[in-house]
Tab-separated table of C-alpha atoms in Angstrom:
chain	number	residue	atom	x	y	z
U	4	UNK	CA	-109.454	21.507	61.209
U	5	UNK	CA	-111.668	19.910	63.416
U	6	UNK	CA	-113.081	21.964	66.463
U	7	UNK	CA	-112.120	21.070	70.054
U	8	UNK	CA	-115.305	20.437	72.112
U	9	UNK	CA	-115.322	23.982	73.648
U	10	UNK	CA	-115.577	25.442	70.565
U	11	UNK	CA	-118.095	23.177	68.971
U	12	UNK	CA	-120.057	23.595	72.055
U	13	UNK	CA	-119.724	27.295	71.445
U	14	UNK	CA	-120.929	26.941	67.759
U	15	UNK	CA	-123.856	24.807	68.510
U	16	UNK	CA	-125.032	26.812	71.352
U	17	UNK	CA	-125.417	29.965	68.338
U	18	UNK	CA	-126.988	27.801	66.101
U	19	UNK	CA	-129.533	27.146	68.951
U	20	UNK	CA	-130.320	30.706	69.454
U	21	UNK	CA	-130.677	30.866	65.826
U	22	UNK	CA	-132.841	28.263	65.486
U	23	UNK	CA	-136.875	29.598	64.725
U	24	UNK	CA	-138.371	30.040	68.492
U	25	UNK	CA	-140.755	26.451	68.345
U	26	UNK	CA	-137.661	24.802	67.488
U	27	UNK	CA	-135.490	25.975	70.113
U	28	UNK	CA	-135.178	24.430	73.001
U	29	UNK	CA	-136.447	25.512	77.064
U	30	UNK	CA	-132.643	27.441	77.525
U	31	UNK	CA	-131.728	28.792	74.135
U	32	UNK	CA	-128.108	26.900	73.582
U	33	UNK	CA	-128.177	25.790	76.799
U	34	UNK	CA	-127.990	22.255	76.196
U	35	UNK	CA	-124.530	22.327	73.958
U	36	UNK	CA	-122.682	24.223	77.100
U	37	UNK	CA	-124.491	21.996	79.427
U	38	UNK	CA	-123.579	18.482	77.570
U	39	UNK	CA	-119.943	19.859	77.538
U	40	UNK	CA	-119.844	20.611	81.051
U	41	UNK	CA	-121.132	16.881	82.086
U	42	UNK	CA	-118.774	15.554	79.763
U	43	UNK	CA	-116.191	17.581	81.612
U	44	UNK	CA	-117.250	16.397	85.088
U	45	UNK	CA	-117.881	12.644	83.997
U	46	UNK	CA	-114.155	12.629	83.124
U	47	UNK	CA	-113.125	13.839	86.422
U	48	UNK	CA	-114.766	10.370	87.728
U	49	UNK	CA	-118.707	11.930	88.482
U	50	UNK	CA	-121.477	9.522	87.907
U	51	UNK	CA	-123.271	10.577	84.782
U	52	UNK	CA	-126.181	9.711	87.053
U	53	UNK	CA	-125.146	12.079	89.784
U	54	UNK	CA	-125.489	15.266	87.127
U	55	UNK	CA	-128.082	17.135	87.554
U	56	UNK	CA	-129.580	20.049	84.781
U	57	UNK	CA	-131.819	22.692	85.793
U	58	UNK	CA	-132.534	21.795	89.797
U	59	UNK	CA	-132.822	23.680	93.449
U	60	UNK	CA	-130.178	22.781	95.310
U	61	UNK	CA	-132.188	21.665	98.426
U	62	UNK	CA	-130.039	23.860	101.170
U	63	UNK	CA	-131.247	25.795	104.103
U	64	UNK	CA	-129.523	28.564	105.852
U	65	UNK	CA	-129.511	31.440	103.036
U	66	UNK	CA	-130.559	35.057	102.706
U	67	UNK	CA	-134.410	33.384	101.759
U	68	UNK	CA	-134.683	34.628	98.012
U	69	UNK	CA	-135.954	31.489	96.680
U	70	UNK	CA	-135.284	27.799	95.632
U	71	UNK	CA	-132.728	29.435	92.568
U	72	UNK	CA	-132.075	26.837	89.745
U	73	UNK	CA	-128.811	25.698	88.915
U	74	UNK	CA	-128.037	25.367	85.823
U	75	UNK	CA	-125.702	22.041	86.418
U	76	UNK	CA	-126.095	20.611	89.964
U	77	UNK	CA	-123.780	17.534	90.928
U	78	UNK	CA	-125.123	15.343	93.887
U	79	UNK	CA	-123.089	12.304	94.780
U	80	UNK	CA	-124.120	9.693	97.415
U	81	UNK	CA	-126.393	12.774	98.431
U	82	UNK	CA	-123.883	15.451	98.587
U	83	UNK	CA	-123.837	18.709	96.396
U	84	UNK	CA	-120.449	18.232	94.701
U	85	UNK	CA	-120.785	21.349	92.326
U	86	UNK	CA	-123.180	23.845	91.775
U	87	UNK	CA	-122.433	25.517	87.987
U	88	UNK	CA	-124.186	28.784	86.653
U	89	UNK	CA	-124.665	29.097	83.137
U	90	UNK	CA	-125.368	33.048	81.532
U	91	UNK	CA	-125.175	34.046	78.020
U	92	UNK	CA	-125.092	38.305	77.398
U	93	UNK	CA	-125.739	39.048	73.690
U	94	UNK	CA	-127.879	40.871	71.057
U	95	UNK	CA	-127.108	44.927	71.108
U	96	UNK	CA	-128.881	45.554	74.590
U	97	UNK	CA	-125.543	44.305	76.486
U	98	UNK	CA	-125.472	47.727	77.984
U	99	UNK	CA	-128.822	47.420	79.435
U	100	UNK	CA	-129.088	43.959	81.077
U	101	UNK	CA	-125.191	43.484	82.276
U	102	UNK	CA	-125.922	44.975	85.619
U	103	UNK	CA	-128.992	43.267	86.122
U	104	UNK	CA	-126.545	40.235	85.120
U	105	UNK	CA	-124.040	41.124	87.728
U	106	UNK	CA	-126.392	41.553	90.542
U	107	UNK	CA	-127.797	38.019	89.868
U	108	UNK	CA	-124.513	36.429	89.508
U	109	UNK	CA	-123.475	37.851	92.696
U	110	UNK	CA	-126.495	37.255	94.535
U	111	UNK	CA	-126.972	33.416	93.711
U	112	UNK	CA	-122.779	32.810	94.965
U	113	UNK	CA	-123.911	35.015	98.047
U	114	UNK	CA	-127.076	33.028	98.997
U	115	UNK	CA	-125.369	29.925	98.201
U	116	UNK	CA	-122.159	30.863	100.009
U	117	UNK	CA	-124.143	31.148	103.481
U	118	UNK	CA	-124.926	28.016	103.347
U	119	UNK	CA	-121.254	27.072	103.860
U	120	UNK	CA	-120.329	30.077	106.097
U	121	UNK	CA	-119.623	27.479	108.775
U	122	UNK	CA	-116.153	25.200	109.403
U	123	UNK	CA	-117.928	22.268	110.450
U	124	UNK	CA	-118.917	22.425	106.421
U	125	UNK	CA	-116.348	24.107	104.391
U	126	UNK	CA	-114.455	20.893	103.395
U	127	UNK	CA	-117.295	20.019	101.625
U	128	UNK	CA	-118.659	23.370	100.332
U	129	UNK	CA	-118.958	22.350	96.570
U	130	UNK	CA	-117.337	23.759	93.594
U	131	UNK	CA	-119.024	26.906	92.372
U	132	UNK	CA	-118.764	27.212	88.953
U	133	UNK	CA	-119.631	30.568	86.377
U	134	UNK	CA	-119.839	29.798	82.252
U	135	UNK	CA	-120.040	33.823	80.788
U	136	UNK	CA	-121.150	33.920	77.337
U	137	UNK	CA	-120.656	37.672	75.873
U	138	UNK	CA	-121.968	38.285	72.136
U	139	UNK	CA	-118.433	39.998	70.388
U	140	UNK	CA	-120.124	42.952	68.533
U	141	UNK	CA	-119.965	46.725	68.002
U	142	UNK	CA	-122.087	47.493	71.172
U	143	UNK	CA	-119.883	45.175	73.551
U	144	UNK	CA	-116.651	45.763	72.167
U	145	UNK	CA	-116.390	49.367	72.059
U	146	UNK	CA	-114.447	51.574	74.005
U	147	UNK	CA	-116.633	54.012	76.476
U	148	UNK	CA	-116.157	56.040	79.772
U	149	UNK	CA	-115.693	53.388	82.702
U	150	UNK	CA	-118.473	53.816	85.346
U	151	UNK	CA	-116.029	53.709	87.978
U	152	UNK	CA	-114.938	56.943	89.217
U	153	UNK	CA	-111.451	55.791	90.349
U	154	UNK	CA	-110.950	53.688	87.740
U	155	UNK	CA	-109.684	57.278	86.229
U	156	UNK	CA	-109.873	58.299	82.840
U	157	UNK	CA	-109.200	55.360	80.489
U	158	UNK	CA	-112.219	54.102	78.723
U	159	UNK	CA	-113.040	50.489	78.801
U	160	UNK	CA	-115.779	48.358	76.642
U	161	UNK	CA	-118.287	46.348	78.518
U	162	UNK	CA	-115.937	43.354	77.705
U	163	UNK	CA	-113.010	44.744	79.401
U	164	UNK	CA	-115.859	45.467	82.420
U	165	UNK	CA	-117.129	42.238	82.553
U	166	UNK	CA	-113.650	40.562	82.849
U	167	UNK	CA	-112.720	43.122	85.559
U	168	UNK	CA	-115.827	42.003	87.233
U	169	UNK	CA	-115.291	38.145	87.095
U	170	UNK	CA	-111.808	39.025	88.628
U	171	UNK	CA	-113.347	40.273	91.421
U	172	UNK	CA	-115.842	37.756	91.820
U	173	UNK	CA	-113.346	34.886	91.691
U	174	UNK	CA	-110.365	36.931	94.020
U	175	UNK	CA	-113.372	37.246	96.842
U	176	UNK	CA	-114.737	33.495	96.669
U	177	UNK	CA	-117.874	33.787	95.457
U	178	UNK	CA	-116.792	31.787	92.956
U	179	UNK	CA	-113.769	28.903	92.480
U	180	UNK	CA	-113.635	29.250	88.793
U	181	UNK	CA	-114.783	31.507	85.697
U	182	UNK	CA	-114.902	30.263	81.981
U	183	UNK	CA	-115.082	33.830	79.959
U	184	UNK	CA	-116.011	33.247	76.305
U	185	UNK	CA	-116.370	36.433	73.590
U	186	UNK	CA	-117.773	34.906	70.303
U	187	UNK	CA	-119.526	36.579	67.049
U	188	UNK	CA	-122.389	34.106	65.955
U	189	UNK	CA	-122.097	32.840	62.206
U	190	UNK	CA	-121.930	33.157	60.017
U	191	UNK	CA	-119.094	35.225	60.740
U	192	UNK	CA	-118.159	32.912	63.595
U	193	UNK	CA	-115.177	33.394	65.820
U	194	UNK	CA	-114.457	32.139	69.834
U	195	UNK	CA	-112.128	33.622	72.098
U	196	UNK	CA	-111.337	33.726	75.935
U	197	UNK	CA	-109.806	37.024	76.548
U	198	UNK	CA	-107.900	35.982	79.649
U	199	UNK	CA	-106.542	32.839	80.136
U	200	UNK	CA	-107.368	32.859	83.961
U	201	UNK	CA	-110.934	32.386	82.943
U	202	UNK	CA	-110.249	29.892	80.710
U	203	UNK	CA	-112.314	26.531	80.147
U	204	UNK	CA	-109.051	24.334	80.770
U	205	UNK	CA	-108.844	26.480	84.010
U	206	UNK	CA	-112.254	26.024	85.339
U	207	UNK	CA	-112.046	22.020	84.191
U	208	UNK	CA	-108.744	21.622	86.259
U	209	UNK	CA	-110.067	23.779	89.157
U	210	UNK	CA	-113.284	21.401	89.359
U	211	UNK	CA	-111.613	18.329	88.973
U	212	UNK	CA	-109.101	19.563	91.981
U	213	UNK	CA	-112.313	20.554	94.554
U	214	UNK	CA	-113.870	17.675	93.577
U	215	UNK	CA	-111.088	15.500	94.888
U	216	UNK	CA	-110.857	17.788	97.711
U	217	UNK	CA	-114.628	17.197	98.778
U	218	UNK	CA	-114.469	13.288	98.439
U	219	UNK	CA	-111.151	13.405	100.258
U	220	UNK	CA	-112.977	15.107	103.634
U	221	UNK	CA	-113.379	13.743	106.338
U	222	UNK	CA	-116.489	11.388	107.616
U	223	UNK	CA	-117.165	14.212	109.657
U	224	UNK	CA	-117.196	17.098	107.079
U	225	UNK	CA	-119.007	14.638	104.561
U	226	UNK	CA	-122.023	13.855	107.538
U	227	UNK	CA	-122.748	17.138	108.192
U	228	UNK	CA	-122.934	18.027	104.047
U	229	UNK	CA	-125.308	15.211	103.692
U	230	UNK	CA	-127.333	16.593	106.789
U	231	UNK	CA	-127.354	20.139	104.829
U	232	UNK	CA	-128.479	18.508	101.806
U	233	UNK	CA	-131.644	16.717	103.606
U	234	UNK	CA	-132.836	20.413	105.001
U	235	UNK	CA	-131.116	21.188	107.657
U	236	UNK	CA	-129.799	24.316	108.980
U	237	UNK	CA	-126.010	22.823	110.016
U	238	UNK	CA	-126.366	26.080	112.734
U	239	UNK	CA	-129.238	25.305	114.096
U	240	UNK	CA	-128.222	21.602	114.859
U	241	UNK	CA	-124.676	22.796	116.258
U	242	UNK	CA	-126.463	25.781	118.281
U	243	UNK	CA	-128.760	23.830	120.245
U	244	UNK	CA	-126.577	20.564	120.552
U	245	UNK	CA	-123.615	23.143	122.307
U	246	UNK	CA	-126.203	25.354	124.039
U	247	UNK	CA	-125.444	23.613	126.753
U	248	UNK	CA	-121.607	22.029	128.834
U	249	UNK	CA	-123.656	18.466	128.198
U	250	UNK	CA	-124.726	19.090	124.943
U	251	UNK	CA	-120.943	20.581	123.991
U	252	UNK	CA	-119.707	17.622	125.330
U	253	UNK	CA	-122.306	14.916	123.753
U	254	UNK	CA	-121.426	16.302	120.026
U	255	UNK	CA	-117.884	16.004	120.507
U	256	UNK	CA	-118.013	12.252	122.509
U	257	UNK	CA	-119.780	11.564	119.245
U	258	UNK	CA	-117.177	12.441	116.959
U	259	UNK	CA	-115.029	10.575	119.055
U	260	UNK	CA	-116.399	7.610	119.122
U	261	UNK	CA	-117.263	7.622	115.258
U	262	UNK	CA	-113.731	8.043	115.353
U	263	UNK	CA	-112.461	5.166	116.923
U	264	UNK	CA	-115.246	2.955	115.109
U	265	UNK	CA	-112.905	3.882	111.977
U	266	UNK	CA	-109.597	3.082	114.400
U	267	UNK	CA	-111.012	-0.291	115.119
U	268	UNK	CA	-112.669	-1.199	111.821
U	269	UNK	CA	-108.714	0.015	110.195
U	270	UNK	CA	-107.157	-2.592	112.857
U	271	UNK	CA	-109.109	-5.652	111.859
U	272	UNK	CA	-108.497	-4.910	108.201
U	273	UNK	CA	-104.780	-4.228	108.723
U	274	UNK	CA	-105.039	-7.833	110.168
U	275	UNK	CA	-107.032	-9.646	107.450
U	276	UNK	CA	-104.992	-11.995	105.530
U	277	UNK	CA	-106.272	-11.128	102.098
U	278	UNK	CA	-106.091	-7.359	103.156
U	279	UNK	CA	-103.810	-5.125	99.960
U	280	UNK	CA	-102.444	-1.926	99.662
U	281	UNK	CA	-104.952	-0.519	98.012
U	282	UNK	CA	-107.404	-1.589	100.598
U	283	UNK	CA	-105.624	0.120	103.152
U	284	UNK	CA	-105.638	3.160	100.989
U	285	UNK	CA	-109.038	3.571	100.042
U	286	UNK	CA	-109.806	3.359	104.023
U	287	UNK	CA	-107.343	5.550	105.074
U	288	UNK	CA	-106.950	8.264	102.939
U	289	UNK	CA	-110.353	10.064	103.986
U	290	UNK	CA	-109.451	10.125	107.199
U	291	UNK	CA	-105.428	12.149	107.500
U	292	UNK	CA	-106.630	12.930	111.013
U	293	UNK	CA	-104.814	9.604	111.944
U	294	UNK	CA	-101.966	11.007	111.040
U	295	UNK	CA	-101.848	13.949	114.083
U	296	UNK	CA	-103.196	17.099	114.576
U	297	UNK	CA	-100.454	18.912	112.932
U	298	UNK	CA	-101.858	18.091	109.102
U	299	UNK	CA	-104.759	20.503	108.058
U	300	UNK	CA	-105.286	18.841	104.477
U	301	UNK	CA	-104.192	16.789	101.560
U	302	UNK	CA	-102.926	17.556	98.768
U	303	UNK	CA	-103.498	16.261	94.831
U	304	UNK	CA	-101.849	12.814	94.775
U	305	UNK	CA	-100.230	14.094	91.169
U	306	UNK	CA	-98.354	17.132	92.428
U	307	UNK	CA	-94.442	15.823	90.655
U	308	UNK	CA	-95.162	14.908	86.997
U	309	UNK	CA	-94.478	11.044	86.944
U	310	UNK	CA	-94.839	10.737	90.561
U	311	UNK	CA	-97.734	9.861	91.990
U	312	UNK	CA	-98.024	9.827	96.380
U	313	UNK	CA	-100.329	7.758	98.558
U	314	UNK	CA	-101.467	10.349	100.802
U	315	UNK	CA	-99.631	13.666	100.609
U	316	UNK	CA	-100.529	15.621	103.786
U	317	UNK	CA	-100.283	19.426	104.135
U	318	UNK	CA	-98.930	20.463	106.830
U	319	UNK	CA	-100.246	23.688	109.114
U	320	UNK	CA	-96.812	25.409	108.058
U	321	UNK	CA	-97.940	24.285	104.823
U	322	UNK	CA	-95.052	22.221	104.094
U	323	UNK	CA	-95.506	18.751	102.778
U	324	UNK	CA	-95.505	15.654	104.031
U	325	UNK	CA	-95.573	12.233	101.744
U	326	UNK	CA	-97.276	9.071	103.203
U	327	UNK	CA	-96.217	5.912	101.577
U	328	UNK	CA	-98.364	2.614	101.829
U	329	UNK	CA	-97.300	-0.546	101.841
U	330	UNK	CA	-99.240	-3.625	102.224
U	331	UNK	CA	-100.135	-5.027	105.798
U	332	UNK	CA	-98.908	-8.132	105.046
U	333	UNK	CA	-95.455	-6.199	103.947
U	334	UNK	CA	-92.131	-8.271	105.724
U	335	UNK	CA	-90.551	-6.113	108.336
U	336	UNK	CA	-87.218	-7.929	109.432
U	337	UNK	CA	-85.125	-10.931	108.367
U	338	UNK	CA	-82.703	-12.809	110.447
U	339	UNK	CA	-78.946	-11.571	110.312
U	340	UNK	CA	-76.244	-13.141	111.545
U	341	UNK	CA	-77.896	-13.539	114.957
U	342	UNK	CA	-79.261	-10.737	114.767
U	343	UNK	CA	-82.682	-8.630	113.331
U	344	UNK	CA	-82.497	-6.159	110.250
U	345	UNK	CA	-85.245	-4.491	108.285
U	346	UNK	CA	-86.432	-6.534	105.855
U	347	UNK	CA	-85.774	-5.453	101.798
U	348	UNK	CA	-89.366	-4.581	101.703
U	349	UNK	CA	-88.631	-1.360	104.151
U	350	UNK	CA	-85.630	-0.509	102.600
U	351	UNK	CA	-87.544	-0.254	99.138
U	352	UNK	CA	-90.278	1.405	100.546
U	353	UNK	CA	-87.848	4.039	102.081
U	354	UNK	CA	-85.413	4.306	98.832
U	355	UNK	CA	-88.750	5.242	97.173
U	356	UNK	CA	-89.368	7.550	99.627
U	357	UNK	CA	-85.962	9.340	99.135
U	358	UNK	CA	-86.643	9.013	94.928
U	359	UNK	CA	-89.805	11.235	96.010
U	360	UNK	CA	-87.982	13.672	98.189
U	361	UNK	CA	-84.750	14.395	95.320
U	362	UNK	CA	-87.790	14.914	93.397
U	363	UNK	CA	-89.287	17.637	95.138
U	364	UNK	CA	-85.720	19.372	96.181
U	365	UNK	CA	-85.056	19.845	92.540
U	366	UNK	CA	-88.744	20.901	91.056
U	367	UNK	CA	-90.132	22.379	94.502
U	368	UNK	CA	-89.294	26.283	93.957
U	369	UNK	CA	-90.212	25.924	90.419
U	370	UNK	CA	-93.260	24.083	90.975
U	371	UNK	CA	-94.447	26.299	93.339
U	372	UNK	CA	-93.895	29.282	91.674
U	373	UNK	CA	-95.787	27.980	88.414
U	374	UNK	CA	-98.883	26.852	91.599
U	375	UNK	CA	-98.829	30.614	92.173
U	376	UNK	CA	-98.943	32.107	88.914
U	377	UNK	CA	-101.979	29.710	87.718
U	378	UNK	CA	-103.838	30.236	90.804
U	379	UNK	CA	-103.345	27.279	92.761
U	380	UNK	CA	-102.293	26.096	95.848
U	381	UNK	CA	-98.571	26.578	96.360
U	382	UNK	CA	-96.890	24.240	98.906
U	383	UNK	CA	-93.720	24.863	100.661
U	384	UNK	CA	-92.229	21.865	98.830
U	385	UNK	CA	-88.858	23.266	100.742
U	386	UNK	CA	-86.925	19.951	102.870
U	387	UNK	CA	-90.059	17.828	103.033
U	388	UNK	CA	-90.541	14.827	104.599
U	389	UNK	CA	-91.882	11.337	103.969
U	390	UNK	CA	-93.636	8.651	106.564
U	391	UNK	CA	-93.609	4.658	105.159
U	392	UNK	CA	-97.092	2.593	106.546
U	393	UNK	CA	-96.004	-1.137	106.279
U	394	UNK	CA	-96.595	-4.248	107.656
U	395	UNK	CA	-98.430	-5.404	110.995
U	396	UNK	CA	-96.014	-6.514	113.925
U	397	UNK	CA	-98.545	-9.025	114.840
U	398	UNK	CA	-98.319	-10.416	111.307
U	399	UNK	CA	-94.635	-11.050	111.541
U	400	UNK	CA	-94.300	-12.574	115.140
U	401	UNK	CA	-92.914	-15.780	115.284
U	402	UNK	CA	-91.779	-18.212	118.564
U	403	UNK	CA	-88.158	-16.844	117.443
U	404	UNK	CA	-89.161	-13.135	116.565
U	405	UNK	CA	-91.140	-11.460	119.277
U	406	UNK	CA	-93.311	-8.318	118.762
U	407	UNK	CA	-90.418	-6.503	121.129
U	408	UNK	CA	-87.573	-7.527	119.066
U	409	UNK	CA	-89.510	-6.200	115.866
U	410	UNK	CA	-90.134	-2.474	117.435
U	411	UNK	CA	-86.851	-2.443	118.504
U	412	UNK	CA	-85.013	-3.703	115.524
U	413	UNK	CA	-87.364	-0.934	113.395
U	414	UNK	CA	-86.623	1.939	116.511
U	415	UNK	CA	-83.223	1.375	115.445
U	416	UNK	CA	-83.569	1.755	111.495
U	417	UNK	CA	-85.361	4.807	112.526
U	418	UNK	CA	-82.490	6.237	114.882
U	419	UNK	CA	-80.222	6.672	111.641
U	420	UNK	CA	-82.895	8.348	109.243
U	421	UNK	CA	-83.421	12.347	108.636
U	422	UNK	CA	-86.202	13.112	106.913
U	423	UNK	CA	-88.012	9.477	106.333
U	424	UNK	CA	-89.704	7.101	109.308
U	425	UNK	CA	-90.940	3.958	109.169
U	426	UNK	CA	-93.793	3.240	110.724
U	427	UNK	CA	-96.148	-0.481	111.646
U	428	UNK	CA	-99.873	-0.066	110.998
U	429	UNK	CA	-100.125	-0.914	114.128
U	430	UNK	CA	-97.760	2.386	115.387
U	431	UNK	CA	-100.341	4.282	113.366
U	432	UNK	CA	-103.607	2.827	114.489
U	433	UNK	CA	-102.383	2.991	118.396
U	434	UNK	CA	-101.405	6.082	118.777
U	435	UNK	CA	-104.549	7.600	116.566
U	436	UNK	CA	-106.630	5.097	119.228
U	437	UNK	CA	-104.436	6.715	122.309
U	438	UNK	CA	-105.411	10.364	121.324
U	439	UNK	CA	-108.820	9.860	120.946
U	440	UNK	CA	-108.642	8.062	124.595
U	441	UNK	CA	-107.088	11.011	125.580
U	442	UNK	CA	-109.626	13.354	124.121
U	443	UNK	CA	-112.587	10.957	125.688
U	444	UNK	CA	-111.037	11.064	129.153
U	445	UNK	CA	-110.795	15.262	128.915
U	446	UNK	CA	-114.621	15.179	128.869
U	447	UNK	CA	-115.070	13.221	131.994
């Protein structure tokens, strides 16, 4: 039976150790669990370009103990993406070094960590990744007097120590994911992740998940990550820019204004001719601040098996909320005997909508509760609610169909929905536009 690439990375990274010392490489086995890894990450959509062995992440604002080397650092359109640590324990000194092991591994999430430590920059704090490689052998596997005093009486091998360890590591943040291997080098070869928690189908899922996190922040978040990356101290900008009421009020008359450059740029667009969905999509969906205050993140587009959502927003109850894109070009109403109906486009759009919803009734408690047992994110999928984008009133205005008759006839759909709305690009854009005028005139 063929290997899968775990293991054969596993196998090749002993026979790289075994290898005589001039023919081994600069990290004994090193490369095999590194080429894995950027296989791993290039099939979560990173640049094989952006992947980085063996370099400083160039960030300020740690505890000073030196430009550390990662052992896989991910830099896309200059921002740190993931930052992956690579440590192999083996031989019959286990015992000796796995402190010194543990300090390091703490230390290096700790100094990285503080880079982050502010909110203006934890949307794009990268994935922090740990690969543990512990040599299964008499030394490591047997049973000895835990050096925990109220970890009472029962003896524990270094193994069962380490794992213990990476739980703790993992439940405090220092790091987003752990892949734990125990393997016996040939030629009496075996590979085995004691807990499935720290699995390497784990850690890929929980890197491929902060990665879309990270490119799904805001222009904002994704700025001030790039500034961090080019050697600044994100504190020491913020601290002396808000030192003073002008300087407060400067930074955030900036952020406005980016903002409504992305208002303005989404108008024209929605108004283009040869303007699609997907268009609209890949401006929008960065940018769920549009949406209102009351969303605090997105979720995975994936969440239903078979279903896939536009933009699914999180709200601050953490209940969900499904945004639906149509095209701006999408019809809105149709005459009817004398009068104005949505057009079959809408009702589509909404039937969808309700397809989505049924979906999430019937899977939500049992989707969430399998979220919570592997360690993700678990929405409140309980009665949520769905938003359709579509069309442009200024699109469908005619000398017989005025822009009036169009909000009206669309009020009224409204008026006799629960849990869906439609809503016009331009009902989006405008009232994202009026809020930031709002904000801007607060500052005066």
């Amino acid at each position: 039976m063929t290997d899968d690439p775990a293991t054969q990375a596993i196998r090749a990274f002993w026979q790289d150790r075994q290898a005589p010392t001039a023919e081994r490489r600069l990290t004994p086995g090193g490369d095999a669990i590194t080429g894995l890894l950027t296989d791993m990450l290039v099939g979560h959509g990173v640049s094989q370009d952006a992947v980085r062995p063996r370099q400083a992440p160039k960030l300020p604002g740690g505890y000073g103990l030196g430009n550390r080397r990662w052992d896989l650092l991910v830099v896309d359109d200059e921002l740190p993406i993931a930052a992956i640590e690579v440590k192999a324990m083996t031989g019959t000194s286990i015992g000796h070094n796995m402190r010194n092991r543990q300090e390091e591994i703490v230390a290096v999430a700790t100094d990285f960590a503080r880079t982050y430590r502010l909110p203006q920059v934890q949307e794009v704090k990268p994935f922090v990744g740990l690969v543990l490689i512990v040599e299964d052998n008499e030394v490591s596997a047997r049973l000895r007097r835990s050096p925990e005093p109220t970890a009472g009486t029962s003896p524990m091998s270094y193994q069962e120590q380490i794992r213990t360890f990476l739980s703790r590591i993992v439940k405090d943040g220092l790091y987003d994911a752990v892949w734990f291997v125990v393997t016996a080098p040939p030629p009496h070869f075996t590979v085995a992740e004691p807990d499935s928690a720290f699995g390497f189908e784990r850690f890929s899922r929980t890197a491929a998940e902060r990665i879309r996190q990270i490119r799904a922040a805001d222009d904002d978040a994704t700025t001030f990550g790039k500034t961090l990356a080019d050697h600044a101290d994100i504190e020491d900008i913020l601290s002396g820019i808000t030192s003073t009421p002008r300087g407060l009020s400067a930074a955030e008359a900036s952020v406005i204004q980016r903002r409504r450059d992305v208002v303005a740029g989404l108008q024209s667009l929605a108004l283009e001719p040869a303007t699609t969905e997907s268009a609209m999509q890949a401006a929008i969906s960065r940018n769920y601040w549009l949406f209102g205050g009351q969303y605090i993140a997105m979720a995975p587009r994936s969440i239903v098996p078979l279903d896939q959502y536009d933009i699914p927003l999180v709200s601050a109850d953490g209940s969900l909320h499904v945004v639906e894109l149509k095209g701006p070009a999408g019809r809105l109403v149709r005459e009817h005997r004398g009068s104005l109906i949505v057009a079959d486009e809408v009702h589509e759009a909404v039937s969808q909508c309700l397809n989505y919803l049924r979906s999430l009734d019937e899977t939500g408690a049992t989707l969430q509760t399998l979220r919570q047992n592997e360690g993700r994110p678990a929405y409140d999928f309980r009665r949520s609610r769905a938003t359709v984008i579509i069309g442009h009133p200024d699109r469908a205005v005619t000398d017989a169909v005025s822009r009036t008759r169009i909000e009206q006839t669309i009020r009224s759909y409204n008026a006799h929905l629960s849990r869906i709305q439609v809503l016009t690009y331009a009902d989006l854009l405008d009232g994202a536009e009026r809020a930031l005028r709002f904000e801007e005139e607060s500052l005066d």
